[in-house]
mmCIF file of C-alpha atoms in Angstrom:
data_model
loop_
_atom_site.group_PDB
_atom_site.id
_atom_site.type_symbol
_atom_site.label_atom_id
_atom_site.label_comp_id
_atom_site.label_asym_id
_atom_site.label_seq_id
_atom_site.Cartn_x
_atom_site.Cartn_y
_atom_site.Cartn_z
ATOM 1 C CA MET A 253 21.517 -5.155 6.384
ATOM 2 C CA GLU A 254 18.830 -3.052 7.996
ATOM 3 C CA ARG A 255 17.201 -4.188 11.192
ATOM 4 C CA PRO A 256 13.716 -5.693 11.034
ATOM 5 C CA SER A 257 10.822 -3.653 12.344
ATOM 6 C CA GLN A 258 7.531 -5.090 13.516
ATOM 7 C CA TYR A 259 5.944 -1.667 12.883
ATOM 8 C CA SER A 260 6.926 -1.339 9.219
ATOM 9 C CA TYR A 261 3.515 -1.550 7.643
ATOM 10 C CA LEU A 262 1.524 0.757 5.420
ATOM 11 C CA VAL A 263 -2.080 0.885 4.268
ATOM 12 C CA VAL A 264 -2.370 2.007 0.652
ATOM 13 C CA CYS A 265 -5.714 3.255 -0.691
ATOM 14 C CA VAL A 266 -5.930 3.642 -4.484
ATOM 15 C CA ASP A 267 -8.696 6.106 -5.395
ATOM 16 C CA THR A 268 -8.131 6.622 -9.116
ATOM 17 C CA LEU A 269 -6.409 4.767 -11.917
ATOM 18 C CA GLU A 270 -6.076 6.923 -15.028
ATOM 19 C CA ASN A 271 -3.832 5.756 -17.875
ATOM 20 C CA ASN A 272 -2.694 2.932 -15.560
ATOM 21 C CA ILE A 273 -1.331 5.463 -13.035
ATOM 22 C CA PRO A 274 -2.588 4.803 -9.498
ATOM 23 C CA GLN A 275 -3.345 7.776 -7.268
ATOM 24 C CA GLY A 276 -4.472 7.760 -3.680
ATOM 25 C CA ARG A 277 -3.403 7.830 -0.042
ATOM 26 C CA CYS A 278 -0.919 5.979 2.128
ATOM 27 C CA TYR A 279 -1.160 5.601 5.915
ATOM 28 C CA TYR A 280 1.798 4.685 8.129
ATOM 29 C CA GLN A 281 2.398 3.739 11.777
ATOM 30 C CA ASP A 282 -1.030 3.314 13.302
ATOM 31 C CA PHE A 283 -2.417 5.875 10.845
ATOM 32 C CA LYS A 284 -0.527 8.739 12.492
ATOM 33 C CA TYR A 285 1.024 9.738 9.149
ATOM 34 C CA VAL A 286 -0.757 10.067 5.824
ATOM 35 C CA TYR A 287 0.339 11.323 2.427
ATOM 36 C CA GLN A 288 -1.200 11.572 -1.013
ATOM 37 C CA PHE A 289 0.571 9.963 -3.958
ATOM 38 C CA GLY A 290 0.107 10.672 -7.660
ATOM 39 C CA SER A 291 1.873 7.667 -9.186
ATOM 40 C CA MET A 292 3.472 4.357 -8.247
ATOM 41 C CA ASP A 293 6.908 6.020 -8.353
ATOM 42 C CA HIS A 294 5.728 8.751 -5.992
ATOM 43 C CA PHE A 295 4.251 6.144 -3.629
ATOM 44 C CA ILE A 296 7.498 4.129 -3.579
ATOM 45 C CA LEU A 297 9.726 7.167 -2.946
ATOM 46 C CA GLN A 298 7.497 8.488 -0.150
ATOM 47 C CA ALA A 299 7.071 5.045 1.436
ATOM 48 C CA ASP A 300 10.827 4.454 1.345
ATOM 49 C CA ALA A 301 11.372 7.770 3.141
ATOM 50 C CA LEU A 302 8.830 6.735 5.792
ATOM 51 C CA LEU A 303 10.494 3.340 6.228
ATOM 52 C CA ASN A 304 13.829 5.160 6.635
ATOM 53 C CA GLY A 305 12.349 7.111 9.545
ATOM 54 C CA GLU A 306 11.888 10.339 7.604
ATOM 55 C CA ALA A 307 8.247 10.702 8.619
ATOM 56 C CA PRO A 308 6.438 13.987 8.043
ATOM 57 C CA ALA A 309 4.566 15.735 10.837
ATOM 58 C CA PRO A 310 1.583 13.745 12.131
ATOM 59 C CA SER A 311 -1.580 14.517 10.187
ATOM 60 C CA GLY A 312 -5.257 14.418 11.014
ATOM 61 C CA GLU A 313 -7.236 12.700 13.702
ATOM 62 C CA ARG A 314 -8.198 9.033 13.515
ATOM 63 C CA SER A 315 -11.776 10.121 12.757
ATOM 64 C CA ASP A 316 -10.503 11.702 9.513
ATOM 65 C CA ILE A 317 -9.223 8.365 8.204
ATOM 66 C CA LEU A 318 -10.932 6.670 5.270
ATOM 67 C CA LEU A 319 -9.267 3.278 4.850
ATOM 68 C CA ASN A 320 -11.074 2.139 1.730
ATOM 69 C CA GLY A 321 -9.678 3.129 -1.621
ATOM 70 C CA LYS A 322 -12.254 3.761 -4.343
ATOM 71 C CA ILE A 323 -10.438 1.246 -6.588
ATOM 72 C CA ALA A 324 -8.583 -0.991 -4.095
ATOM 73 C CA SER A 325 -6.827 -1.026 -0.722
ATOM 74 C CA PHE A 326 -3.676 -2.849 0.346
ATOM 75 C CA LYS A 327 -1.844 -3.528 3.590
ATOM 76 C CA LEU A 328 1.903 -3.796 3.166
ATOM 77 C CA ARG A 329 4.118 -5.335 5.797
ATOM 78 C CA VAL A 330 7.795 -4.611 5.203
ATOM 79 C CA PRO A 331 9.801 -6.339 7.952
ATOM 80 C CA TYR A 332 13.086 -6.350 6.020
ATOM 81 C CA ARG A 333 14.900 -4.181 3.544
ATOM 82 C CA HIS A 334 18.049 -5.768 2.116
ATOM 83 C CA ASN A 335 20.251 -4.537 -0.731
ATOM 84 C CA ALA A 336 18.252 -1.301 -1.066
ATOM 85 C CA ASP A 337 15.042 -3.283 -1.679
ATOM 86 C CA TRP A 338 11.961 -4.314 0.282
ATOM 87 C CA GLN A 339 10.840 -7.776 1.341
ATOM 88 C CA GLY A 340 7.479 -8.504 2.894
ATOM 89 C CA THR A 341 3.825 -9.249 2.290
ATOM 90 C CA VAL A 342 1.000 -7.390 0.599
ATOM 91 C CA MET A 343 -2.684 -8.075 1.254
ATOM 92 C CA TRP A 344 -5.415 -6.862 -1.074
ATOM 93 C CA LEU A 345 -7.895 -5.901 1.640
ATOM 94 C CA GLU A 346 -11.085 -6.231 -0.412
ATOM 95 C CA THR A 347 -10.403 -9.892 -1.246
ATOM 96 C CA ARG A 348 -8.060 -10.790 1.659
ATOM 97 C CA HIS A 349 -5.622 -12.206 -0.932
ATOM 98 C CA GLU A 350 -2.058 -12.062 0.415
ATOM 99 C CA GLU A 351 1.252 -12.552 -1.387
ATOM 100 C CA ASN A 352 4.912 -12.326 -0.463
ATOM 101 C CA PHE A 353 7.217 -10.022 -2.389
ATOM 102 C CA ARG A 354 11.016 -9.908 -2.544
ATOM 103 C CA SER A 355 11.487 -6.561 -4.247
ATOM 104 C CA VAL A 356 9.739 -3.278 -4.963
ATOM 105 C CA LEU A 357 9.416 -4.371 -8.597
ATOM 106 C CA GLU A 358 7.611 -7.552 -7.568
ATOM 107 C CA LEU A 359 5.386 -5.538 -5.200
ATOM 108 C CA SER A 360 4.499 -3.134 -8.026
ATOM 109 C CA SER A 361 3.602 -6.048 -10.287
ATOM 110 C CA ILE A 362 1.321 -7.578 -7.631
ATOM 111 C CA ILE A 363 -0.432 -4.247 -7.032
ATOM 112 C CA TYR A 364 -0.913 -3.582 -10.759
ATOM 113 C CA GLN A 365 -2.398 -7.076 -11.242
ATOM 114 C CA ALA A 366 -4.829 -6.474 -8.371
ATOM 115 C CA LEU A 367 -5.780 -3.045 -9.755
ATOM 116 C CA ALA A 368 -6.467 -4.556 -13.177
ATOM 117 C CA ALA A 369 -8.682 -7.202 -11.555
ATOM 118 C CA ALA A 370 -10.477 -4.542 -9.491
ATOM 119 C CA GLN A 371 -11.103 -2.420 -12.585
ATOM 120 C CA LYS A 372 -12.445 -5.444 -14.437
ATOM 121 C CA GLN A 373 -14.761 -6.285 -11.519
ATOM 122 C CA ARG A 374 -15.983 -2.668 -11.341
ATOM 123 C CA MET A 375 -17.047 -2.903 -14.987
ATOM 124 C CA THR A 376 -19.256 -5.946 -14.365
ATOM 125 C CA PRO A 377 -22.873 -5.411 -13.222
ATOM 126 C CA SER A 378 -22.323 -7.214 -9.921
ATOM 127 C CA GLY A 379 -19.381 -4.965 -8.947
ATOM 128 C CA LEU A 380 -16.540 -5.870 -6.620
ATOM 129 C CA LYS A 381 -17.530 -8.179 -3.790
ATOM 130 C CA ILE A 382 -15.715 -7.433 -0.545
ATOM 131 C CA ALA A 383 -14.595 -10.476 1.445
ATOM 132 C CA LYS A 384 -15.146 -10.513 5.192
#
């Protein structure tokens, strides 16, 4: 069992969704680290490395940070990782909808459902309404 960490959170910004493959940016630990991802698999592998303490060199200044994804943005809190899997909460930042997840597979499903809803909203004339 891995120890819990109050600092294990990530902000995920999805900028494109082509052929159901999300691409974007992920910020970690008070936005000191950022990396680009080209697929959900790539995001998961990179995020797992970050959660294992294998952080890359710090990147960019806080003024360089754009926390809104063009499609959707999520805040992940991962306080526990048991049996080589993640447990935590994910919040879709544009709607403030939050759900618990017990595995990376469940997290992926929640994110894909939110991305499908965001895409559907983007296709309507009113667009996506951002909750405050």
